[in-house]
Short mmCIF file of C-alpha atoms in Angstrom, two decimals:
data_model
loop_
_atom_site.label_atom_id
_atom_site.label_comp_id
_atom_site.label_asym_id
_atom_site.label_seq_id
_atom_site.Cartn_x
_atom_site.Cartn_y
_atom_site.Cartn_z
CA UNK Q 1 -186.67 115.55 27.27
CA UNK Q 2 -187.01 118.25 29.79
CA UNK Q 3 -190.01 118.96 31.96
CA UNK Q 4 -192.80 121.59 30.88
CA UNK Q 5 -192.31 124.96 31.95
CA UNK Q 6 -193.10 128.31 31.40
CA UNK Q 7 -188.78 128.81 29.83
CA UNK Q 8 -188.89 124.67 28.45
CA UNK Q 9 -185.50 125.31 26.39
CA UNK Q 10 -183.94 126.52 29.87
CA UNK Q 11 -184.87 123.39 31.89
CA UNK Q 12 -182.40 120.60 32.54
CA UNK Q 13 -182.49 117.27 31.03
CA UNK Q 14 -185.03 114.83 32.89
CA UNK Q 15 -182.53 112.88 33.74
CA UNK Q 16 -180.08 115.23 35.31
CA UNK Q 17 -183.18 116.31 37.80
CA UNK Q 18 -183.66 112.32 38.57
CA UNK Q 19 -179.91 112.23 39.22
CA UNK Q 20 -180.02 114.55 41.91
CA UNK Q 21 -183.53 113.50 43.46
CA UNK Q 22 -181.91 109.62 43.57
CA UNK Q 23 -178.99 111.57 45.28
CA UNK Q 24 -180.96 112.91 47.61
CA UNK Q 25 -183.57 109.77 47.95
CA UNK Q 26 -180.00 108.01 49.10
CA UNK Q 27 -179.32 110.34 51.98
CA UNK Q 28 -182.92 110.59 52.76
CA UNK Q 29 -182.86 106.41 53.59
CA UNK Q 30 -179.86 106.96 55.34
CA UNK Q 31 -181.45 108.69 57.80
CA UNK Q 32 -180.65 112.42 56.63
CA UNK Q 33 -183.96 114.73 57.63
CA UNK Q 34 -185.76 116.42 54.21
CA UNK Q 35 -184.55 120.15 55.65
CA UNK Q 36 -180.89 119.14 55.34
CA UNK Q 37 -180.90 117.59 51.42
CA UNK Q 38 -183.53 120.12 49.80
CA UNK Q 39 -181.02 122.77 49.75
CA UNK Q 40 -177.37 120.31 48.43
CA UNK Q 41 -179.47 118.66 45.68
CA UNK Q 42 -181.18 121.70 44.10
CA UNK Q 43 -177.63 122.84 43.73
CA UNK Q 44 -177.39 119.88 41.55
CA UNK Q 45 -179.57 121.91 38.85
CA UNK Q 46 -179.95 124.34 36.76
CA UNK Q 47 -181.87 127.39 38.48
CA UNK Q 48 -184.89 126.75 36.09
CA UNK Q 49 -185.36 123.59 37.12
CA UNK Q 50 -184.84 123.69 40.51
CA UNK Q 51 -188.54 124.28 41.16
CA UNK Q 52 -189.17 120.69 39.62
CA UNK Q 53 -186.41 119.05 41.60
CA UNK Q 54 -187.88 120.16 44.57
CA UNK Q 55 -191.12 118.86 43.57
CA UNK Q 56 -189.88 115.16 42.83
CA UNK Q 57 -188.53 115.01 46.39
CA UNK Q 58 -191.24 116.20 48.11
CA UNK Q 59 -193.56 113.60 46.26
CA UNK Q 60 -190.96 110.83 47.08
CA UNK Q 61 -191.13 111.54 50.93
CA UNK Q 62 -194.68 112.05 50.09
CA UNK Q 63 -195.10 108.07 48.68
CA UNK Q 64 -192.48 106.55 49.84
CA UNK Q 65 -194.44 103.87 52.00
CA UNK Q 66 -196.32 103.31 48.46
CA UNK Q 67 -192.65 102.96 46.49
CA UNK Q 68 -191.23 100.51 49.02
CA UNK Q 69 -194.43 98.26 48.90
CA UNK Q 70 -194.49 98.46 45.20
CA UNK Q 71 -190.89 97.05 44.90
CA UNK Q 72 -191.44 94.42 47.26
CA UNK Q 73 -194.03 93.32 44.75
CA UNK Q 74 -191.94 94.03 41.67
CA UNK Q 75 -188.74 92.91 42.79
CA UNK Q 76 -187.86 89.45 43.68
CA UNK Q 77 -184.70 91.02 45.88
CA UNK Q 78 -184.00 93.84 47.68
CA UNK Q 79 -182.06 96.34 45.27
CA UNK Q 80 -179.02 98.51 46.34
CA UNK Q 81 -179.59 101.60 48.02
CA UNK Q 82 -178.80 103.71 45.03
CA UNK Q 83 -180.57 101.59 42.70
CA UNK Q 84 -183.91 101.71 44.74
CA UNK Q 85 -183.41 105.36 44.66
CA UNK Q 86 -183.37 105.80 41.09
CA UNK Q 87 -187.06 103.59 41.34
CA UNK Q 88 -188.58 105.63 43.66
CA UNK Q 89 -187.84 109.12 41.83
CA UNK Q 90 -189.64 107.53 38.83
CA UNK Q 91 -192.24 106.46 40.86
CA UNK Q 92 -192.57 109.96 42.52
CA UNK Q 93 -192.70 111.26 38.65
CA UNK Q 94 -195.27 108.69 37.69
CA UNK Q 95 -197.34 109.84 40.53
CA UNK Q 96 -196.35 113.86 39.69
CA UNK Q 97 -198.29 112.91 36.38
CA UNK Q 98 -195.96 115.92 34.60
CA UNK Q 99 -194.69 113.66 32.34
CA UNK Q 100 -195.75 111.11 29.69
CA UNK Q 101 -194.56 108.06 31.33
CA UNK Q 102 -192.63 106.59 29.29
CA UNK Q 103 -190.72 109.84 29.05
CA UNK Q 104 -189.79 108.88 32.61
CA UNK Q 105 -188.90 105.56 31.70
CA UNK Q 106 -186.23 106.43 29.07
CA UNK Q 107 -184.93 109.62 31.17
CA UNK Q 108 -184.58 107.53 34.40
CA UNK Q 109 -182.79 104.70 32.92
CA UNK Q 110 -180.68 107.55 30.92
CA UNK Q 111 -179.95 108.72 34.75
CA UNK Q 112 -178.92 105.22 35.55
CA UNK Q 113 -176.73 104.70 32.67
CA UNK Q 114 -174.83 107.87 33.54
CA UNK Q 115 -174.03 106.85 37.58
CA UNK Q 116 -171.20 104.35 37.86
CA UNK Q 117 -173.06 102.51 40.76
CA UNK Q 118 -175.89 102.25 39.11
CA UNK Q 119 -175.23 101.63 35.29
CA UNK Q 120 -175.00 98.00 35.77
CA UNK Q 121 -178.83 98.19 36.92
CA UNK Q 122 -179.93 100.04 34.66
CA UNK Q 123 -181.74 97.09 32.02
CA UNK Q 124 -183.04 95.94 35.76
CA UNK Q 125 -184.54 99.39 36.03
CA UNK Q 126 -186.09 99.29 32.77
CA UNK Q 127 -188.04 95.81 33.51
CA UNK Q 128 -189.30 97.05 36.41
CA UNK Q 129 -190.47 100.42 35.71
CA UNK Q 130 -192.28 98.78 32.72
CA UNK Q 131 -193.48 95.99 34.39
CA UNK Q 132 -195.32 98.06 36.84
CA UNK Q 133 -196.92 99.94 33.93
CA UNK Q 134 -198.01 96.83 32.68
CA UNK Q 135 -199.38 95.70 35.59
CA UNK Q 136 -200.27 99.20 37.28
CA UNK Q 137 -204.12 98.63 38.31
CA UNK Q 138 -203.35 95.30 39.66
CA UNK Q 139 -200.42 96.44 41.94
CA UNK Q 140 -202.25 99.64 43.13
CA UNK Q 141 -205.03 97.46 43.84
CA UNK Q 142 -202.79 95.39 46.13
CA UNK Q 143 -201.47 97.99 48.24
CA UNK Q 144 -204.47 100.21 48.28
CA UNK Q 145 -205.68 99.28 51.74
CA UNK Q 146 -202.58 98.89 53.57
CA UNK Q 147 -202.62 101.81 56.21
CA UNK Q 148 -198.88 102.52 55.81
CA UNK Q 149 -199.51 103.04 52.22
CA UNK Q 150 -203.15 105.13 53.09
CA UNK Q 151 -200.84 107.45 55.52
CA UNK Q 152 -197.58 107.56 54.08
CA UNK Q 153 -196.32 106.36 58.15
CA UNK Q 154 -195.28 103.52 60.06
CA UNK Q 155 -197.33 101.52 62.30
CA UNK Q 156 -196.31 103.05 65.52
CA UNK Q 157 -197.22 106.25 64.33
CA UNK Q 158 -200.86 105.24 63.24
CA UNK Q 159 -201.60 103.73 65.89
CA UNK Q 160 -200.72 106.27 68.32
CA UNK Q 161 -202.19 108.77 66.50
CA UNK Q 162 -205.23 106.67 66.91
CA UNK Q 163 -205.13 106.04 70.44
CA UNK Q 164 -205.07 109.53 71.08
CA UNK Q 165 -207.47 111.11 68.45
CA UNK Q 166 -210.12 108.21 67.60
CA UNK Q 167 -212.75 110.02 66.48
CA UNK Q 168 -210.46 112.54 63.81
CA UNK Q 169 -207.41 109.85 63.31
CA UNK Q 170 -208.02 109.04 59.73
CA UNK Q 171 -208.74 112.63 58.77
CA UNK Q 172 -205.70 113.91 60.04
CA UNK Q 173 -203.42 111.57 59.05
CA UNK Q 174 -205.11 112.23 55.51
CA UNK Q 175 -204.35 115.27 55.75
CA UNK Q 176 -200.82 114.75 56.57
CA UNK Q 177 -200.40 112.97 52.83
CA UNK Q 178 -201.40 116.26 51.09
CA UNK Q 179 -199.50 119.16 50.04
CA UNK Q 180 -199.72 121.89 52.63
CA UNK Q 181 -201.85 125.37 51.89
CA UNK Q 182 -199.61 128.54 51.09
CA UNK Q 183 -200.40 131.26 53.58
CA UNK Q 184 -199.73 134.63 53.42
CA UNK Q 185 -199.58 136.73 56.31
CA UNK Q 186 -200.47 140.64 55.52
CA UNK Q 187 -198.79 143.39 57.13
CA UNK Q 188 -201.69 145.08 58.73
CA UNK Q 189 -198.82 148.05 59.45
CA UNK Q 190 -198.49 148.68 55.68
CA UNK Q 191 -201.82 147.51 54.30
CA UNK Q 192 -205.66 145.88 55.36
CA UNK Q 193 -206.22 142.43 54.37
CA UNK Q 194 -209.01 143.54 52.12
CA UNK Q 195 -206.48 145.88 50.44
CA UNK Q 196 -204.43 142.90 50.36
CA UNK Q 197 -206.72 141.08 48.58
CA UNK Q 198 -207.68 143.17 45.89
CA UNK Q 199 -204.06 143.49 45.54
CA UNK Q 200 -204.04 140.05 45.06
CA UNK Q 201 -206.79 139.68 42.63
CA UNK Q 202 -205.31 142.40 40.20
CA UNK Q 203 -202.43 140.00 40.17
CA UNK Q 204 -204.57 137.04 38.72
CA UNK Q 205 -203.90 135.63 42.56
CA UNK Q 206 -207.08 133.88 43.27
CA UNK Q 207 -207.03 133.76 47.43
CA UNK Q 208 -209.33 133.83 50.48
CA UNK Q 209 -208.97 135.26 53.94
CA UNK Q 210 -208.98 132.30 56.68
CA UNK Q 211 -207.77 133.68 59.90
CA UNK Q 212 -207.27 137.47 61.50
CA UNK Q 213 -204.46 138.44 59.29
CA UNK Q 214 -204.14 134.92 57.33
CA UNK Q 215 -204.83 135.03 53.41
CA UNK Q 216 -204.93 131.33 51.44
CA UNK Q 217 -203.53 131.40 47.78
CA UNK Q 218 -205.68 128.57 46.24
CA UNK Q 219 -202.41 128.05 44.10
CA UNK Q 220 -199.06 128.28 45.45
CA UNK Q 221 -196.33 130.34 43.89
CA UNK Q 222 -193.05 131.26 44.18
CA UNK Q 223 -192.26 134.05 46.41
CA UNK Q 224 -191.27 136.39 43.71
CA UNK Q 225 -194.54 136.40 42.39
CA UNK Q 226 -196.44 137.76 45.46
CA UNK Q 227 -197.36 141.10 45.28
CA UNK Q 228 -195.03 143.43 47.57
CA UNK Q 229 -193.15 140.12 49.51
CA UNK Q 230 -190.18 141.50 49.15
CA UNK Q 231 -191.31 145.61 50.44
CA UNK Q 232 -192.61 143.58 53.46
CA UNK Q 233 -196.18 143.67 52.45
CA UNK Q 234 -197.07 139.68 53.09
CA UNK Q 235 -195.34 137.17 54.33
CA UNK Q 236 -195.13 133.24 53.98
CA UNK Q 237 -196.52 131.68 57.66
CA UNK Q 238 -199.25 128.98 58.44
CA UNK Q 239 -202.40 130.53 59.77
CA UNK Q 240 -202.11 128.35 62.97
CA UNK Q 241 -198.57 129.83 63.77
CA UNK Q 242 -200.14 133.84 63.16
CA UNK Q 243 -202.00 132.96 66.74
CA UNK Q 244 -198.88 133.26 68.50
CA UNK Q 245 -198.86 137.26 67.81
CA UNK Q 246 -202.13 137.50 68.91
CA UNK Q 247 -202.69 134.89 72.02
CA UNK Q 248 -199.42 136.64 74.09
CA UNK Q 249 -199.95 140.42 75.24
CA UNK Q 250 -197.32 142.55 74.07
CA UNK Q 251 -197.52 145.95 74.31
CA UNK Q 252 -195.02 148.88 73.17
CA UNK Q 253 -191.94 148.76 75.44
CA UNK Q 254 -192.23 145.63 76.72
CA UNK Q 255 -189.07 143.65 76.92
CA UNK Q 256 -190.06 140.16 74.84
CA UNK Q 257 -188.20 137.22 74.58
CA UNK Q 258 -188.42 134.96 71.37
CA UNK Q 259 -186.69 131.59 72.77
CA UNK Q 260 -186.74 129.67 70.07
CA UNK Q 261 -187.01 132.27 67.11
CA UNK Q 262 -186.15 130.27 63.66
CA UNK Q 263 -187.41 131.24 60.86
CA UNK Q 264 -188.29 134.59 62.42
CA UNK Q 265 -192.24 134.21 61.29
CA UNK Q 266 -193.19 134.59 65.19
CA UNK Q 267 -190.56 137.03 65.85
CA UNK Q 268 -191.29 139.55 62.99
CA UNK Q 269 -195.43 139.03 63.46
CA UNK Q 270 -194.87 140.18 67.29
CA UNK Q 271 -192.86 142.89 66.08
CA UNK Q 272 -195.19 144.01 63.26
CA UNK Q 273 -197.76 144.71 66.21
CA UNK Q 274 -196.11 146.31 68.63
CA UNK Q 275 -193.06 148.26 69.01
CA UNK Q 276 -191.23 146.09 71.53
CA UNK Q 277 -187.19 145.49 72.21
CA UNK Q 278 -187.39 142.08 71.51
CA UNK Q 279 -184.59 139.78 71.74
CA UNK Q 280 -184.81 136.92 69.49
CA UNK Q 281 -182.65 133.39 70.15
CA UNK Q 282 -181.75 130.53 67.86
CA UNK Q 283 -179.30 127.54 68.89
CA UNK Q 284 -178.39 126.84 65.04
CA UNK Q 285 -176.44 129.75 63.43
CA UNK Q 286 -177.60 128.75 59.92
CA UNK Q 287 -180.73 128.96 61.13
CA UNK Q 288 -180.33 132.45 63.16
CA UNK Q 289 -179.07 134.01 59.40
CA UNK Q 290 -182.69 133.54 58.21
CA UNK Q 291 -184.42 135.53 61.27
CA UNK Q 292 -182.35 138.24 60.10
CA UNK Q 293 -183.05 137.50 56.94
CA UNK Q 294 -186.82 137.31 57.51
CA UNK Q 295 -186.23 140.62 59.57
CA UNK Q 296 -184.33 142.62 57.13
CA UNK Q 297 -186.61 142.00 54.76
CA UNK Q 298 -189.69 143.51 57.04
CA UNK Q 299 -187.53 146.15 58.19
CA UNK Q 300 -187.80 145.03 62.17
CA UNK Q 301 -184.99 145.32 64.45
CA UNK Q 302 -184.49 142.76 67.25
CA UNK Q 303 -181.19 141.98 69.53
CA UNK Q 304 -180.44 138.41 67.36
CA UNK Q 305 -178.42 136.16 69.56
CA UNK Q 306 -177.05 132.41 68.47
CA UNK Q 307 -177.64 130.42 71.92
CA UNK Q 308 -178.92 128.03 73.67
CA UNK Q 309 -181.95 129.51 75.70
CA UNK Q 310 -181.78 126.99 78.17
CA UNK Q 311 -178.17 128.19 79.00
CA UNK Q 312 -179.14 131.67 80.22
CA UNK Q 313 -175.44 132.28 81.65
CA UNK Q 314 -174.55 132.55 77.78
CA UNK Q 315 -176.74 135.35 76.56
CA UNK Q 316 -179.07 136.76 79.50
CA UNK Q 317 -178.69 140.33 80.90
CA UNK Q 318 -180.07 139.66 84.79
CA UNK Q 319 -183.15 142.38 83.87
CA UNK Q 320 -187.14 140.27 83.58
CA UNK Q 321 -188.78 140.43 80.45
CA UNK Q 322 -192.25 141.14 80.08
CA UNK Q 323 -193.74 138.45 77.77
CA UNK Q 324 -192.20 135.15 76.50
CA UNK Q 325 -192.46 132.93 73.56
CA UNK Q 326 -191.28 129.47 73.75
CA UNK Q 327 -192.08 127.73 70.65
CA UNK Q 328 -190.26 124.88 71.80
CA UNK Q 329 -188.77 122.04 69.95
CA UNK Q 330 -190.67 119.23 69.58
CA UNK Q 331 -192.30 115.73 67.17
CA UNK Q 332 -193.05 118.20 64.54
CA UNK Q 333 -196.64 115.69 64.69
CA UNK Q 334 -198.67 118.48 63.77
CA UNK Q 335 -197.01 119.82 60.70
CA UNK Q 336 -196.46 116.83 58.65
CA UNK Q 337 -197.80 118.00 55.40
CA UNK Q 338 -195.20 120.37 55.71
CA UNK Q 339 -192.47 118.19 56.73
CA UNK Q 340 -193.59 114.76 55.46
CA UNK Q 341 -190.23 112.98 56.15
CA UNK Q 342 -191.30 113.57 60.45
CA UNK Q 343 -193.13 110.19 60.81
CA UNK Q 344 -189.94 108.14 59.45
CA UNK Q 345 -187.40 110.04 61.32
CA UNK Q 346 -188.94 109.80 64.53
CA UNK Q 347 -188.83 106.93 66.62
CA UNK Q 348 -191.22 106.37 69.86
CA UNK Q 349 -188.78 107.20 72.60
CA UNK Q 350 -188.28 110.37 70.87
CA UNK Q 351 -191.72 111.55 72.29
CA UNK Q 352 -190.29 111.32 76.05
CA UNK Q 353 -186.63 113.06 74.76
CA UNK Q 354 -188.40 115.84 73.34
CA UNK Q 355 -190.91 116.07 76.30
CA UNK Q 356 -187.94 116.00 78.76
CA UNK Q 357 -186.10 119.26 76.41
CA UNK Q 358 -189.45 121.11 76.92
CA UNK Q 359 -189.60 120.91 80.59
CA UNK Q 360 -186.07 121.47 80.73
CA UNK Q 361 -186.66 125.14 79.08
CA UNK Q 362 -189.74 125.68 80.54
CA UNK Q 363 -188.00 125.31 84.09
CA UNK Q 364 -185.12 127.51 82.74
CA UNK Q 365 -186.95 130.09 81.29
CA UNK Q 366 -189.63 130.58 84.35
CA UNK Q 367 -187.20 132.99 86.27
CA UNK Q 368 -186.69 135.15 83.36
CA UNK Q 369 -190.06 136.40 83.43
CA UNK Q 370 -191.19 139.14 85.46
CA UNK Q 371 -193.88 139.04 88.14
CA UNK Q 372 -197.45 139.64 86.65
CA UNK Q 373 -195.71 138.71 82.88
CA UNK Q 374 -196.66 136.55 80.67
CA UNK Q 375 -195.10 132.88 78.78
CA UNK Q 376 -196.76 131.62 75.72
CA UNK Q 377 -196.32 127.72 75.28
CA UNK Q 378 -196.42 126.07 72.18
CA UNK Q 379 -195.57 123.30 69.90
CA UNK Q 380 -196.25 122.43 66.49
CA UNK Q 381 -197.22 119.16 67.83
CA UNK Q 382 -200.57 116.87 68.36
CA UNK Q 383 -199.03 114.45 71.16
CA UNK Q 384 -200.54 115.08 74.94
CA UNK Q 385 -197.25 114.47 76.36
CA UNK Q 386 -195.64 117.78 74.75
CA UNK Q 387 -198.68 119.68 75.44
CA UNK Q 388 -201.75 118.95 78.13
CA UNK Q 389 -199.00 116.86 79.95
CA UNK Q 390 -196.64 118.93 79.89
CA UNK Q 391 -198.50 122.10 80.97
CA UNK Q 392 -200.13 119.80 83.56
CA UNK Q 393 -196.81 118.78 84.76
CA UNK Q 394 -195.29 122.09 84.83
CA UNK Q 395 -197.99 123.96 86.74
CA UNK Q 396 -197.99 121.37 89.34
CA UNK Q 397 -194.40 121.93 89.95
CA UNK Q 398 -194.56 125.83 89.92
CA UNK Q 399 -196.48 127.15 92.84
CA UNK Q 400 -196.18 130.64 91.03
CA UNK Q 401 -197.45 129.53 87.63
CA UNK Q 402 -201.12 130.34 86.58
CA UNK Q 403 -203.05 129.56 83.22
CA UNK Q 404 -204.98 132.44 81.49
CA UNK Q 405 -207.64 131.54 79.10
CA UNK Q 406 -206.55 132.18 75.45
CA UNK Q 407 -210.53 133.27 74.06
CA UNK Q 408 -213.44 133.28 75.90
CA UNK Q 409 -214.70 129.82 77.01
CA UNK Q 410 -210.97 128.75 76.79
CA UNK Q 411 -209.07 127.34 79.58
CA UNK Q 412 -205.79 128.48 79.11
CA UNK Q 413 -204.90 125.37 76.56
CA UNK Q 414 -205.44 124.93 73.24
CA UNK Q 415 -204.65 121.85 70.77
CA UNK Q 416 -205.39 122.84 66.98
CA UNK Q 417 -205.48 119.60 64.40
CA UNK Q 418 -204.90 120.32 61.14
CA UNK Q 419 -207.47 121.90 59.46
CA UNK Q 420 -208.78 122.64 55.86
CA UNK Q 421 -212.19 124.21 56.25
CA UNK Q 422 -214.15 127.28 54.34
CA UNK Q 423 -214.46 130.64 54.89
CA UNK Q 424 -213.33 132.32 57.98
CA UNK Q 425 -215.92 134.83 59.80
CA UNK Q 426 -214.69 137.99 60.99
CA UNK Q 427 -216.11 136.90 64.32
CA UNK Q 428 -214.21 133.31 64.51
CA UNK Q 429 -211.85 132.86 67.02
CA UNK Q 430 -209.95 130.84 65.25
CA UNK Q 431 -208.29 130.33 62.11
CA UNK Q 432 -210.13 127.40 58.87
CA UNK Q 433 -207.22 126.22 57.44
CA UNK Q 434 -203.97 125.39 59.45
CA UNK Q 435 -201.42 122.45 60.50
CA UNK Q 436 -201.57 121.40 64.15
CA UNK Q 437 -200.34 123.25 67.00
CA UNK Q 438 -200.58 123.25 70.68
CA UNK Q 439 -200.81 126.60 72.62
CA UNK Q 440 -200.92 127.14 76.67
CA UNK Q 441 -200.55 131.12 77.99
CA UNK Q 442 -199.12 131.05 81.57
CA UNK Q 443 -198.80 133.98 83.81
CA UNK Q 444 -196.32 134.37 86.89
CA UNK Q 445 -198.26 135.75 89.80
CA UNK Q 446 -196.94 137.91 92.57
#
């Protein structure tokens, strides 16, 4: 049985797409991050059905709190680590609801049958997956109010979200369980957002504008299916991260530093506005490839360099840039619909490490930027002590650091949680519908 598609006779087997999400479920437990399995397992596939593939692992991460307390109920042991795989990709199909399910049944004990290390489980498989059919409502029921299982997260991470947001807690840890929005960002260069979106609308593309240059498609697609992605037209980048462009002054000319440049969505944006000799750095060189990528595809040139920005001796020229953008690295706590695997990987001392790597660049980076220039801040994270603290901490040990409001009314700081709102006003200052970011502008004075 193969899943529904547009091409059905193309798609893989069921089971061969289980196979390879159980493969992948495996590494995932192990400790493996989402980024680093997507791209190994869809290789596992047929092209067709890679889009499917990719699905079922996102919706394991997505439940796995919900998977592991539904075998503790259904299993009077703890299974192997390949066999509890194999149960949680069904359950991730069973909750996909793209399948009859006991087409998933038969296809996932198929899958077992054909593994060596899990063919001797596979009757065990069977019982269980049925049993919780039987017994569905009464097991859902069970594990309904358990706040792991509400929030897809541990405890720690709960409660600290929590502590810190009270009042919007629940709601953005909500949030964090759903799939993320698919944002375009238009090339005002090459076309208006209005244009953009009647572009769009011939397409059958039902969308809505929710930030400056930030169009929502109300259903995602593939890439290859938005009108003029790949002349440069649009690009793929959360509304949120599209205030970077616009919060840090760049004019033409001006020497700009992109510290921390992967994918290249920052990079190209700054570049789409202003014709600047940017120089754009990435530590990972797989990661580096896809700025160029990104930047090739837009037609923008930028002076691409694989280093460490922290190690300036490696890759500086001695001569001050005018602007900076260190989107440094950080919890990922405000992008978790996006990365849904961040509250497992993460552990609480990770918080400080991260913290300590910010002020580290931060302190680096300072003496890079000219007198009167300007360094935008930011994180994709919700946690005080890689934003307010940090800034707090920083300006207290730089005598020549300033903050510059971002907007009117602001004070130079700026923590966005994840937001799915309704219309955005041509007057709003900021974007309805984006993850959670943190944003401080600093200026060196003379």
């Amino acid at each position: 049985m193969s899943i529904a598609a547009s091409a059905p006779h193309k798609q893989a087997p069921f089971s061969k797409i289980v196979s390879a999400v159980a493969s992948a479920r495996t590494q995932l437990r192990a400790g493996a991050s989402l980024n680093s399995v997507i791209r190994p397992a869809l290789l596992n596939v047929p092209l067709e059905s890679r889009p499917a593939a990719q699905a079922l692992i996102y919706e394991s991460v997505r439940r796995c709190a919900r998977t592991t307390a539904l075998v503790g109920l259904l299993c009077s042991r703890q299974p192997s680590a390949e066999v509890l795989s194999v149960l949680e990709t069904a359950f991730a199909a069973f909750s996909l609801g793209r399948l009859a399910v006991f087409t998933v049944v038969s296809e996932t004990v198929t899958a077992a049958k054909a593994n060596p290390q899990t063919r001797a489980a596979s009757g065990f498989i069977n019982a269980v997956l049925r049993r919780y059919l039987r017994k569905k409502d009464e097991l859902e029921k069970k594990i309904a109010s358990r706040d792991e299982v509400r929030f897809n997260a541990p405890a720690w991470w709960i409660g600290r979200i929590r502590t810190i947001y009270p009042k919007d807690a629940d709601r953005i840890l909500e949030l964090g369980t759903r799939h993320p929005p698919m944002t375009l960002r238009v090339n005002v260069r090459l076309m208006t957002v209005e244009d953009y979106l009647d572009r769009l609308k011939a397409a059958g593309l039902e969308a809505r504008r929710v930030g400056p240059e930030a169009i929502e498609l109300v259903t995602p697609v593939p890439v290859d299916r938005i009108p003029g992605f790949a002349d440069g037209l649009s690009s793929v980048q959360d509304a949120g991260t599209q205030l970077a462009a616009h919060l840090l002054p760049v004019k033409a000319g001006d020497r700009v530093l992109d510290a921390c440049s992967a994918p290249g969505g920052k990079t190209a944006h700054i570049l789409e506005r202003a014709d600047c000799a940017m120089t754009a750095l990435e530590i990972d060189p797989a990661r580096a490839v896809k700025v160029r990528e990104t930047l090739d595809r837009l037609k923008l040139k930028a002076d691409i360099r694989t280093a460490d920005a922290g190690d300036t001796a490696s890759w500086w020229d001695g001569k001050p840039f005018d602007a900076i953008l260190l989107d440094a690295p950080c919890t990922a706590s405000g992008v978790v619909r996006r990365q849904p695997d961040t509250p497992w990987l993460r552990r609480p001392d990770d918080i400080k490490k991260l913290a300590s790597e910010q002020k580290r660049l931060l302190k680096t980076l300072w003496p890079l930027l000219r007198k009167g220039g300007r360094m935008l801040y930011a994180t994709c994270s919700i946690f005080p002590e890689e934003g307010t603290g940090q800034m707090k901490a920083f300006l207290a040990a730089t005598p020549d650091a300033r903050l510059v409001p971002l907007f009117a009314g602001n004070d130079g700081m700026l923590t966005l949680l994840p937001e799915e709102s309704g219309e955005w006003r041509s007057d709003a200052q900021l974007p309805t519908v984006h993850d959670g970011f943190f944003y401080a502008l600093l200026e060196k004075q003379a």
